Short mmCIF file of C-alpha atoms and ligand atoms in Angstrom, two decimals:
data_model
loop_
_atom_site.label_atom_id
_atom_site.label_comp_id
_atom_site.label_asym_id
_atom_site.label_seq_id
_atom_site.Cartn_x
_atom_site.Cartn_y
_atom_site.Cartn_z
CA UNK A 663 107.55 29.86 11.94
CA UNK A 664 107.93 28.83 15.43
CA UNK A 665 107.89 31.03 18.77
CA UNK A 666 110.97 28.70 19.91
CA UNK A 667 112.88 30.04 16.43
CA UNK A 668 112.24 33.76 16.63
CA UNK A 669 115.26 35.77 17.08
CA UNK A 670 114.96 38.85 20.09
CA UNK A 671 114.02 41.66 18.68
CA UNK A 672 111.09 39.39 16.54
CA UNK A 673 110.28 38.12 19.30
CA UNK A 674 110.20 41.68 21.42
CA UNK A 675 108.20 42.97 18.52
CA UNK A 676 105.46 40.09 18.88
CA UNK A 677 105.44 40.21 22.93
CA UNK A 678 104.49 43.90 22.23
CA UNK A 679 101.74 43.47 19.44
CA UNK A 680 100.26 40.63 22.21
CA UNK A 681 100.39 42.77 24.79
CA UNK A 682 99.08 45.45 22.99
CA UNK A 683 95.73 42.61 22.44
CA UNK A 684 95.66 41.42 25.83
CA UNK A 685 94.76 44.72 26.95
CA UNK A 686 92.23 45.44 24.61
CA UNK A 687 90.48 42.12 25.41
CA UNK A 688 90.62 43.41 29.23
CA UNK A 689 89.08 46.56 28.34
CA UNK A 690 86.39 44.28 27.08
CA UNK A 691 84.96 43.49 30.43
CA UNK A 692 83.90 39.88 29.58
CA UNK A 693 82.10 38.17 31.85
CA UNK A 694 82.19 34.25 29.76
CA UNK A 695 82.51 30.67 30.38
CA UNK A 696 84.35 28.06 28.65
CA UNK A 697 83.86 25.59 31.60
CA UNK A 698 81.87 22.96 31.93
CA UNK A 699 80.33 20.47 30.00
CA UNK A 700 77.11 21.36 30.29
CA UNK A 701 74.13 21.27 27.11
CA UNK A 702 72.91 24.71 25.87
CA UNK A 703 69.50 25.62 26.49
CA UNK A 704 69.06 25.09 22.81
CA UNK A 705 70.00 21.32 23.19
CA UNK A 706 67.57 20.77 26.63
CA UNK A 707 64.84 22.43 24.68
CA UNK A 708 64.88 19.52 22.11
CA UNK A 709 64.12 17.05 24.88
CA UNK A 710 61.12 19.42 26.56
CA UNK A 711 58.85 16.73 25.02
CA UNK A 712 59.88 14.51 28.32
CA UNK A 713 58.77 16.57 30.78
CA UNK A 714 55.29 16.04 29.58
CA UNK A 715 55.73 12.14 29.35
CA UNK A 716 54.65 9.51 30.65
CA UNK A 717 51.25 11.13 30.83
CA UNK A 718 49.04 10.60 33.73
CA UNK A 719 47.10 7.88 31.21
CA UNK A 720 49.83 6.08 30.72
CA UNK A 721 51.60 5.07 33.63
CA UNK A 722 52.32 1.12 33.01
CA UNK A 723 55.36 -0.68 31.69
CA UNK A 724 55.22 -3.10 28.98
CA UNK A 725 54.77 -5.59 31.91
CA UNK A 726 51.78 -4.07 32.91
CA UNK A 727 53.63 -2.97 36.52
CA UNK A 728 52.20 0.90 37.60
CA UNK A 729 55.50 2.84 37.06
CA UNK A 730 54.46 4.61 39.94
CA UNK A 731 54.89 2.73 42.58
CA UNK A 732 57.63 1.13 44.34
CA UNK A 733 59.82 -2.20 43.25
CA UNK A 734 61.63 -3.19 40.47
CA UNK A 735 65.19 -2.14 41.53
CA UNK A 736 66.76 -3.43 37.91
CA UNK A 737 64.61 -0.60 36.12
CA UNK A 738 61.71 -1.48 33.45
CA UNK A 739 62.02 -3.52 31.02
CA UNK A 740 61.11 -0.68 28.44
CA UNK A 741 64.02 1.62 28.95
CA UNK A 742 66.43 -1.25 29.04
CA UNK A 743 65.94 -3.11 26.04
CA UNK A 744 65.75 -0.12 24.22
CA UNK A 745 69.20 1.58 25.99
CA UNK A 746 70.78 -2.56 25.53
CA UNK A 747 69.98 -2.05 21.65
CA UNK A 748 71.64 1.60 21.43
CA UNK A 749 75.15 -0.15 23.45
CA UNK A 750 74.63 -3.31 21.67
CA UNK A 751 75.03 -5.16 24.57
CA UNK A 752 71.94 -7.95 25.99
CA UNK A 753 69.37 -6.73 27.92
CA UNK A 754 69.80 -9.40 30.44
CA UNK A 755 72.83 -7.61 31.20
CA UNK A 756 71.21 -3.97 31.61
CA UNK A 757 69.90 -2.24 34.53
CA UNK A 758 68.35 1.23 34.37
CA UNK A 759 68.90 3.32 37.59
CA UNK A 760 67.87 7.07 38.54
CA UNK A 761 69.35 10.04 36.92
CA UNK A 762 72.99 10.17 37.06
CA UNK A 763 75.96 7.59 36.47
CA UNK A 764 77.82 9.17 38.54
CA UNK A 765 75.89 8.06 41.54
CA UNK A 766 76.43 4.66 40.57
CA UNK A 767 80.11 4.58 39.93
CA UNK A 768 80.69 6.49 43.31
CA UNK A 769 78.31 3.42 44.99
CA UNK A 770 80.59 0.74 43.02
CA UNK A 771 83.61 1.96 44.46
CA UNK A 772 82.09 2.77 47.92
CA UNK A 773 80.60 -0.47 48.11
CA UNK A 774 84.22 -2.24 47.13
CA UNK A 775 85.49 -0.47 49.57
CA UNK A 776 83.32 -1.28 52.54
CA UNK A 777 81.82 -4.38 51.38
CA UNK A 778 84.37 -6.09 48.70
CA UNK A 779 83.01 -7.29 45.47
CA UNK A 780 81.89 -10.61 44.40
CA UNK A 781 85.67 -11.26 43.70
CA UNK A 782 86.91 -9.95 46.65
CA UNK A 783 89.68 -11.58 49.08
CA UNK A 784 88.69 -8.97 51.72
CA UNK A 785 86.88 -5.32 51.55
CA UNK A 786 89.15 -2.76 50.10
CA UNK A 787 89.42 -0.97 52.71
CA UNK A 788 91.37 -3.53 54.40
CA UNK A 789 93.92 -3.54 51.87
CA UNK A 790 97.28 -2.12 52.52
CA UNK A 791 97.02 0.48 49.68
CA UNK A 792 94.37 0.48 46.72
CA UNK A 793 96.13 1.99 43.62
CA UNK A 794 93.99 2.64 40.62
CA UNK A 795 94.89 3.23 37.30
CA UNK A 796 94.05 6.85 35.65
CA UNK A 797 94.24 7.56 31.72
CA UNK A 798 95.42 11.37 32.02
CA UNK A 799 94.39 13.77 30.67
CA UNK A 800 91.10 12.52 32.20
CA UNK A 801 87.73 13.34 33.89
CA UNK A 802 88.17 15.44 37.20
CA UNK A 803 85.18 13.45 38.33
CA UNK A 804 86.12 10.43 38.25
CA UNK A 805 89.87 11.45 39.97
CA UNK A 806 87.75 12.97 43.10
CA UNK A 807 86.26 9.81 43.62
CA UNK A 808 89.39 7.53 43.85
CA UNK A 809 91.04 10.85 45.51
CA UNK A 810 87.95 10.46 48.28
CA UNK A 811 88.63 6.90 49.18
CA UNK A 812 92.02 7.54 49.46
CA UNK A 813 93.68 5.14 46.35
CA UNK A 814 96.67 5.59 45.19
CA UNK A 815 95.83 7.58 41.60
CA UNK A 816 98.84 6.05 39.45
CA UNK A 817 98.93 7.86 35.69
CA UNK A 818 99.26 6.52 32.51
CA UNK A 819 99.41 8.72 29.11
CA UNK A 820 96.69 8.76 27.21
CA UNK A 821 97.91 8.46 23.45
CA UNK A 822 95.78 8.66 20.17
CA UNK A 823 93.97 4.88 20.15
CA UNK A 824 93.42 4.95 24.12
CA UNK A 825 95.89 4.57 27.23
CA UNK A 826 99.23 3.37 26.86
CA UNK A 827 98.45 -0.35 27.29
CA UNK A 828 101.73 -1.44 27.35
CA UNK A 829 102.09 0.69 30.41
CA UNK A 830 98.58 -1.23 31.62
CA UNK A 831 99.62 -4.17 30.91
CA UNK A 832 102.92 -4.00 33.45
CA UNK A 833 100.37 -2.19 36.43
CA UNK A 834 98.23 -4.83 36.77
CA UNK A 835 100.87 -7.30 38.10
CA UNK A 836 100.63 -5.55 41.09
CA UNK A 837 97.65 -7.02 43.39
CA UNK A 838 97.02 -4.06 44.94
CA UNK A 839 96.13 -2.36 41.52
CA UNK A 840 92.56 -2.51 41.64
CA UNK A 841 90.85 -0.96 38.95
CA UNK A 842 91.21 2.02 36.29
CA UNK A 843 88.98 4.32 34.83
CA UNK A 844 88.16 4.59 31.13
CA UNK A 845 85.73 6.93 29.17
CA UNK A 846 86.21 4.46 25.73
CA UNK A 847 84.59 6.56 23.48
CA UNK A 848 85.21 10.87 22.61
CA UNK A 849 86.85 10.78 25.78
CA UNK A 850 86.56 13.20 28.09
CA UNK A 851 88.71 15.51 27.32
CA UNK A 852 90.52 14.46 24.86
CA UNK A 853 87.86 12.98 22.51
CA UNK A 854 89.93 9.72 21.70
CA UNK A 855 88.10 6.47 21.23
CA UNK A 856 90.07 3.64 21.91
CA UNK A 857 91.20 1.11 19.21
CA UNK A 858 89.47 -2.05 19.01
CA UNK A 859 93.14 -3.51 19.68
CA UNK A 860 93.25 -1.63 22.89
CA UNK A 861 89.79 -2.60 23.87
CA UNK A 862 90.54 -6.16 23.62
CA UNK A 863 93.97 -6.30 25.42
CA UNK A 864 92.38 -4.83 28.35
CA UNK A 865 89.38 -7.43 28.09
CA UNK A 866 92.48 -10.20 27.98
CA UNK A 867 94.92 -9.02 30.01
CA UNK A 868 96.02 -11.16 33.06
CA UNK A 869 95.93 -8.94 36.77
CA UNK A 870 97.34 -9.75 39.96
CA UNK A 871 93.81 -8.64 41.76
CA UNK A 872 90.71 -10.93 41.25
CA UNK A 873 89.45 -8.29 42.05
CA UNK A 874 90.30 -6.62 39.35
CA UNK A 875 87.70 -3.80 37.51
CA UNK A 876 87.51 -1.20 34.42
CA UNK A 877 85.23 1.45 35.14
CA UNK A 878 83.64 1.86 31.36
CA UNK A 879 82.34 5.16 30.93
CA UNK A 880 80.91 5.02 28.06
CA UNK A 881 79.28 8.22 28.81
CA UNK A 882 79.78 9.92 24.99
CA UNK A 883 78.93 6.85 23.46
CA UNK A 884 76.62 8.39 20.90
CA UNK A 885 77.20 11.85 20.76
CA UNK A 886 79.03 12.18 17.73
CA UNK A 887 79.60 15.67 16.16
CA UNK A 888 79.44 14.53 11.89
CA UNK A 889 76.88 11.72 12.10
CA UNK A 890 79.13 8.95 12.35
CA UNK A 891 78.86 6.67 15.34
CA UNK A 892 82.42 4.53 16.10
CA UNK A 893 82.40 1.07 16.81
CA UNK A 894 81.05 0.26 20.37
CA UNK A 895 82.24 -2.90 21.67
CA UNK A 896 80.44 -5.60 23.86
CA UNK A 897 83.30 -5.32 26.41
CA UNK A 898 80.84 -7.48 28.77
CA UNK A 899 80.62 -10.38 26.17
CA UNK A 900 84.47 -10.04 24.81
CA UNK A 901 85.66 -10.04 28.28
CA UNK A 902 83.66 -13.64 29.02
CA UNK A 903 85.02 -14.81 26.13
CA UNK A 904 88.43 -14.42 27.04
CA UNK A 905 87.52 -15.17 30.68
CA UNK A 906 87.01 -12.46 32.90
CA UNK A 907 83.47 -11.88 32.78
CA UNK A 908 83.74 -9.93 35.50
CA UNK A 909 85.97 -7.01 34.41
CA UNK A 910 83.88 -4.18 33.29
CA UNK A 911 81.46 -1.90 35.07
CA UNK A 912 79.86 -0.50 32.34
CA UNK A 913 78.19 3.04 32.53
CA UNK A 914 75.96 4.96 30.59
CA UNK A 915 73.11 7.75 31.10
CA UNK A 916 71.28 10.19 29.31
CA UNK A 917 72.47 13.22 30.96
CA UNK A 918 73.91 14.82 27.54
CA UNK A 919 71.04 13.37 25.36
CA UNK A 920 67.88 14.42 27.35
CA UNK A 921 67.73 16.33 30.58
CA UNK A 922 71.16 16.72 32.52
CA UNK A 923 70.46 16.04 35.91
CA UNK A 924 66.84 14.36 35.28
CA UNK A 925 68.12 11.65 32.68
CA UNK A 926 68.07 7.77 33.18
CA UNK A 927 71.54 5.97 34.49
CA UNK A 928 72.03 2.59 32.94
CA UNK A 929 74.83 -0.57 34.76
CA UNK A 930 75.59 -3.08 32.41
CA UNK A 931 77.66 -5.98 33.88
CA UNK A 932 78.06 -9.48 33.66
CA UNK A 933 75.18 -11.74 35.79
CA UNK A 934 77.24 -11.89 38.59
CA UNK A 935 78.45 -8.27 39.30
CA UNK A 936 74.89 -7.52 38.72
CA UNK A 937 73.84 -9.79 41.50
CA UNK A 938 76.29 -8.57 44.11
CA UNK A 939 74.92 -4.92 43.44
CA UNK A 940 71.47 -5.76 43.76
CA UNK A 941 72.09 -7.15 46.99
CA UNK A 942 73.40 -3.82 48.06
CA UNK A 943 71.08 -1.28 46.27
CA UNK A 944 68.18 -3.34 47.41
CA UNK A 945 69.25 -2.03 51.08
CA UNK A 946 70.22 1.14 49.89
CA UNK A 947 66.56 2.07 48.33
CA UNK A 948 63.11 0.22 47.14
CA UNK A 949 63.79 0.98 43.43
CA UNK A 950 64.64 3.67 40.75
CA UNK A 951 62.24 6.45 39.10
CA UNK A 952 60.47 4.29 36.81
CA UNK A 953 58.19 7.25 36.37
CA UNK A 954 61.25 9.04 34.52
CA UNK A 955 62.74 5.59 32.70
CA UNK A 956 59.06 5.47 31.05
CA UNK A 957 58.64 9.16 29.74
CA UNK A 958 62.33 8.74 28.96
CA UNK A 959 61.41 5.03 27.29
CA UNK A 960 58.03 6.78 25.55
CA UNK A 961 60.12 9.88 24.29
CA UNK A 962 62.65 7.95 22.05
CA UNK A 963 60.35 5.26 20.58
CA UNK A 964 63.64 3.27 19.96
CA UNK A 965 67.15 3.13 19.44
CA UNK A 966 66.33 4.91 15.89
CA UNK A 967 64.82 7.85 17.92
CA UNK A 968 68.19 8.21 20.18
CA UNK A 969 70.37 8.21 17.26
CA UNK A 970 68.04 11.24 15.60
CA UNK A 971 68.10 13.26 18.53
CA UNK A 972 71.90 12.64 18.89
CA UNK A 973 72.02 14.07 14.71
CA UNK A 974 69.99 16.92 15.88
CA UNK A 975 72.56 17.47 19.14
CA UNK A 976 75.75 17.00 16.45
CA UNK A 977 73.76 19.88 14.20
CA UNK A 978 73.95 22.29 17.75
CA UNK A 979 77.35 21.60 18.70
CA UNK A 980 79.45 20.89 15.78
CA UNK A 981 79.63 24.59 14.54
CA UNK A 982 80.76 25.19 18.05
CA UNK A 983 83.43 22.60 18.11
CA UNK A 984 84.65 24.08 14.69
CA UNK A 985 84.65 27.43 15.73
CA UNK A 986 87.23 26.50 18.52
CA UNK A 987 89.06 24.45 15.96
CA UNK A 988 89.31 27.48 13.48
CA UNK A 989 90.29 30.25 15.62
CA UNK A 990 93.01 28.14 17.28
CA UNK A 991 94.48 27.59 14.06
CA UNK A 992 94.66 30.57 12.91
CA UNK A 993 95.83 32.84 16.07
CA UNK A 994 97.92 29.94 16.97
CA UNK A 995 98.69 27.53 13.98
CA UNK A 996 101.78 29.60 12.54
CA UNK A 997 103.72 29.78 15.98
CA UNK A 998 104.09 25.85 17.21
CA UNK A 999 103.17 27.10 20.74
CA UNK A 1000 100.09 24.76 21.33
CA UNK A 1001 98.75 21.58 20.13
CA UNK A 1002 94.90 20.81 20.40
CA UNK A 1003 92.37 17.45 19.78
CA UNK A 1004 90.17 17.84 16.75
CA UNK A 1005 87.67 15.14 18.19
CA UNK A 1006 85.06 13.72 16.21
CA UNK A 1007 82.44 13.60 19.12
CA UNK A 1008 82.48 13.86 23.13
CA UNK A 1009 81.57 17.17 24.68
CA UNK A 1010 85.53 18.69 25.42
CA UNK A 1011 88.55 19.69 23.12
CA UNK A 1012 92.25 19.38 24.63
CA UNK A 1013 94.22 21.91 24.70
CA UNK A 1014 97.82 21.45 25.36
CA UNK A 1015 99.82 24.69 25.36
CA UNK A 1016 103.79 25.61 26.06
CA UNK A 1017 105.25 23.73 29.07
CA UNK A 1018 105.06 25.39 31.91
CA UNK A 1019 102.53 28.13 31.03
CA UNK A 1020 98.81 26.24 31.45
CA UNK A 1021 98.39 27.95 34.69
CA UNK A 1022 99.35 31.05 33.66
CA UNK A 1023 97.02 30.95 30.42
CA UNK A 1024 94.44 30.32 33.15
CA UNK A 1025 95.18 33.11 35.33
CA UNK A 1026 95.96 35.61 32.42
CA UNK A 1027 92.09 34.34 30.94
CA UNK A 1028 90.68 34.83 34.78
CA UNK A 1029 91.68 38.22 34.49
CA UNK A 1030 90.43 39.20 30.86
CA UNK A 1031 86.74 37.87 32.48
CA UNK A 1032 86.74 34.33 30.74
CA UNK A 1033 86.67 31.39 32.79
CA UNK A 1034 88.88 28.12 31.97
CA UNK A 1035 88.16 25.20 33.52
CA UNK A 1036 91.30 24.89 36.04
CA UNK A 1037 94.76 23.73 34.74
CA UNK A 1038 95.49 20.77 35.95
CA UNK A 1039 91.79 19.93 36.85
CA UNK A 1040 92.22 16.61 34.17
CA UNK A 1041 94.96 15.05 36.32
CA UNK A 1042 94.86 12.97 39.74
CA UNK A 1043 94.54 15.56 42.60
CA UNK A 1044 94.75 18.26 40.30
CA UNK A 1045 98.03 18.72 39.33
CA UNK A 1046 99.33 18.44 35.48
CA UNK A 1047 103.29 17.61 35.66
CA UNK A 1048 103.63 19.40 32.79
CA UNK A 1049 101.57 22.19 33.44
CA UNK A 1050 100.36 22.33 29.44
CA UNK A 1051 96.82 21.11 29.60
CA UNK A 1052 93.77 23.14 28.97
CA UNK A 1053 89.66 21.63 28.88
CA UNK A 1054 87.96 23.61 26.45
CA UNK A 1055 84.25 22.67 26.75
CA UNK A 1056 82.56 24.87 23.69
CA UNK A 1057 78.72 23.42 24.23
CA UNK A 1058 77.19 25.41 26.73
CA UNK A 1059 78.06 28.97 25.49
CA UNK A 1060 76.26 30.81 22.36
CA UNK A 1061 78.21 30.66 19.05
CA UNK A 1062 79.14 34.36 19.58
CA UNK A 1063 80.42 34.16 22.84
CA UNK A 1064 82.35 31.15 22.09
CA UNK A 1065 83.68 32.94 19.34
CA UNK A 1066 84.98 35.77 21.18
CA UNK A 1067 86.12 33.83 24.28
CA UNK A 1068 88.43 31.43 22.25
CA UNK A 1069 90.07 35.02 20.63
CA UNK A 1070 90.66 35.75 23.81
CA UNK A 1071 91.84 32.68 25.15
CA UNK A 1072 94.40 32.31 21.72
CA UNK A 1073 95.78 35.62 22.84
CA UNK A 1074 96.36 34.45 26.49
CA UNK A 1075 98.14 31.16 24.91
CA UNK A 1076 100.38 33.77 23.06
CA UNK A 1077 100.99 36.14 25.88
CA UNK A 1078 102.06 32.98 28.28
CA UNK A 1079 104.55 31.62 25.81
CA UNK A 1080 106.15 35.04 25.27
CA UNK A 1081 106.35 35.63 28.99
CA UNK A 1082 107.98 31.73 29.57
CA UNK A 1083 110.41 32.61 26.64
CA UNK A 1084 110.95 36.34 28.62
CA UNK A 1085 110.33 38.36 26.15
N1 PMP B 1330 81.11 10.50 32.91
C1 PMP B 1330 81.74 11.38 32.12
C2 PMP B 1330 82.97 10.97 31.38
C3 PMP B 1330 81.25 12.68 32.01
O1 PMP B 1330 81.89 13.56 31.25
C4 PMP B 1330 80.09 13.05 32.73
C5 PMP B 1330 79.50 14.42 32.67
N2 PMP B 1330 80.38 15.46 32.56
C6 PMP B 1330 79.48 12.10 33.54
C7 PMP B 1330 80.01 10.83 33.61
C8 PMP B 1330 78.28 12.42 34.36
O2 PMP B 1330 77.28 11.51 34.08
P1 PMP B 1330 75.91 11.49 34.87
O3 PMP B 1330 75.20 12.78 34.56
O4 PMP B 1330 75.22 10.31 34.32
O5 PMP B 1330 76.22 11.36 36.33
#
């Protein structure tokens, strides 16, 4: 049975029942928060070891270099053989930074813009326009940064093996497209990894700009939710071999596998893009925490040891991510209202209600004391066209609360679409 099918007085009678819910949950006085993707305490608590690490004994890399002073702006060798192993990309290729990715992706696209890249006619901010390319539904992050510098955010639809790269494909004629962002593995928010088919027509592809970079986010690229990792591609060595060695900026951190906020970064990038940062960062600062990339480095042994924490992660968050999955079928499943992701990893599960009512799901949640993460907040500037798309973001929360919050939120779906329909 659908909503859209329902004939009045059906429809009357189900506007009242949901009514008749949406008050009780008010009467609840919730106070919860389905916001952010943020680890539990229960997930920090398995990396506690860290904060006890390096040990004041033990404060040399393999090297022999004192971790605790200055130098060594690529990071030590430790963390990033071990971190190259886990991405299966060469170490050569790897530098480990200070605690957030973010940082360095912001840097990237400041420095572009100031400075030009290696491949650069002329500093982007000398361009006429900079447009960039932005999978939607996407990060919010990443959207403020391009918003900040003042690019041109142009959308393309995100569909089940990655973005439309058809659509890609036809942007990048344009010289004054720049760049795009991509999160290529349980994307955030959608959870979709893109196909190996995707992967490699954006390695190949032909642009306008020399200039020309994918922001790879690979910042989920382990945290799978049943113990299976996907496929992580080289994208630095596939994109040499089909000549543009230069194409990816290649991200990665520990944020949502240790400590969020007091993780390690990690760059990878061909030779040459790793030069022209180093010339940069090495005026920017003396070198990263190598204090933190060696407890971090000591804590995980090896690649083995990331991939058990990440199991022990999966065992935290996947009853969480099923919960969500469950209720929303069953408060929602029978009345074709909504649509969501069932992702197989990431941190985030879309949520793509009626047309027209994601705001007012928002507002009507606001009200009932649980907080959404804003609509629209996964489009350029903020604004979803379609005003249908929801971040869910189950790992912070307890089971319980989660539990009760997604009732809640299911109701608020309901109540929305009954209102759009005017009942
Ligand atoms: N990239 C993506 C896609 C993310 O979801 C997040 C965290 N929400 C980050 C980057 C932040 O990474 P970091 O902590 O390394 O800055």
């Amino acid at each position: 049975m659908s909503l859209l099918d329902l004939e009045t007085n059906e429809l009357k009678e189900l506007a009242a029942d949901v009514r008749g819910r949406y008050e009780e949950l008010k009467a609840k006085n919730l106070n919860l928060d389905l916001t952010r993707g943020k680890p539990s305490a229960e997930q920090l608590d398995f990396s506690n070891e860290v904060l006890g690490l390096p040990g004041k004994d033990t404060y040399r890399d393999k090297t022999g270099a004192d971790v605790r002073n200055y130098g060594n702006l690529q990071g030590i060798v430790d963390i990033r053989e071990l971190w190259a192993e886990v991405l299966g990309v060469d170490a050569a290729n790897v530098i480990a930074g200070d605690s957030s990715s973010l940082n360095i992706m912001f840097d990237l696209i400041s420095w572009a813009f100031t400075f030009g890249t290696n491949d650069s006619e002329r500093a982007w901010r000398e361009e006429e326009a900079v447009k960039w390319i932005c999978p939607v539904p996407g990060y919010d992050r990443h959207f403020a940064i391009t918003e900040q510098f003042g690019f041109e955010m142009v959308s393309v639809p995100m569909l089940d093996d990655g973005p439309d790269v058809d659509a890609i494909e036809r942007l990048v004629q344009d010289p004054q497209v720049k760049g795009m962002w991509a999160v290529p593995l349980f994307g955030n928010p959608t959870g979709v990894i893109y196909s190996r088919e995707v992967v490699e027509r954006l390695a190949a592809m032909e642009t306008a700009a020399p200039d020309f970079r994918i922001v790879w986010d690979n910042a989920y690229a382990v945290h799978t939710l049943d113990g299976e990792l996907p496929e992580n591609p080289d994208v630095i060595a596939l994109s040499a071999a089909k000549g543009h060695p230069n194409r990816f900026w290649y991200m990665s951190s520990t944020s949502k596998i240790t400590l969020a906020g007091a993780g390690v970064s990690f760059f990878a990038s061909s030779q040459e893009n790793l030069d022209w940062y180093a010339s940069i960062a090495g005026i920017r600062g003396i070198g990263p925490n190598k204090v933190n990339q060696l407890a971090h480095a000591r804590f995980f042994g090896d690649a083995e040891g990331v991939r058990a924490l990440m199991r022990r992660h999966a065992g935290s968050l996947e009853p969480k991510f099923r919960a969500v999955i469950d209720i929303l079928e069953s408060r929602l499943g029978e009345f074709s209202v909504a649509r969501w992701t069932q992702p197989q990893g990431g941190y985030f599960i879309s949520l793509d209600v009626l047309d027209g009512t994601a705001t007012r799901v928002w507002e009507l949640a606001k009200d009932a004391g649980i907080t959404l993460t804003k609509a629209g907040s996964a489009f350029p500037h903020g604004v979803d066209p379609n005003d249908r798309h929801i971040r869910l973001a189950p790992s912070l929360p307890p089971l319980a609360e989660i539990v009760e919050a997604m009732d809640g939120v299911a109701t608020c779906v309901l109540l929305a679409a009954v209102e759009k329909l005017g009942a």
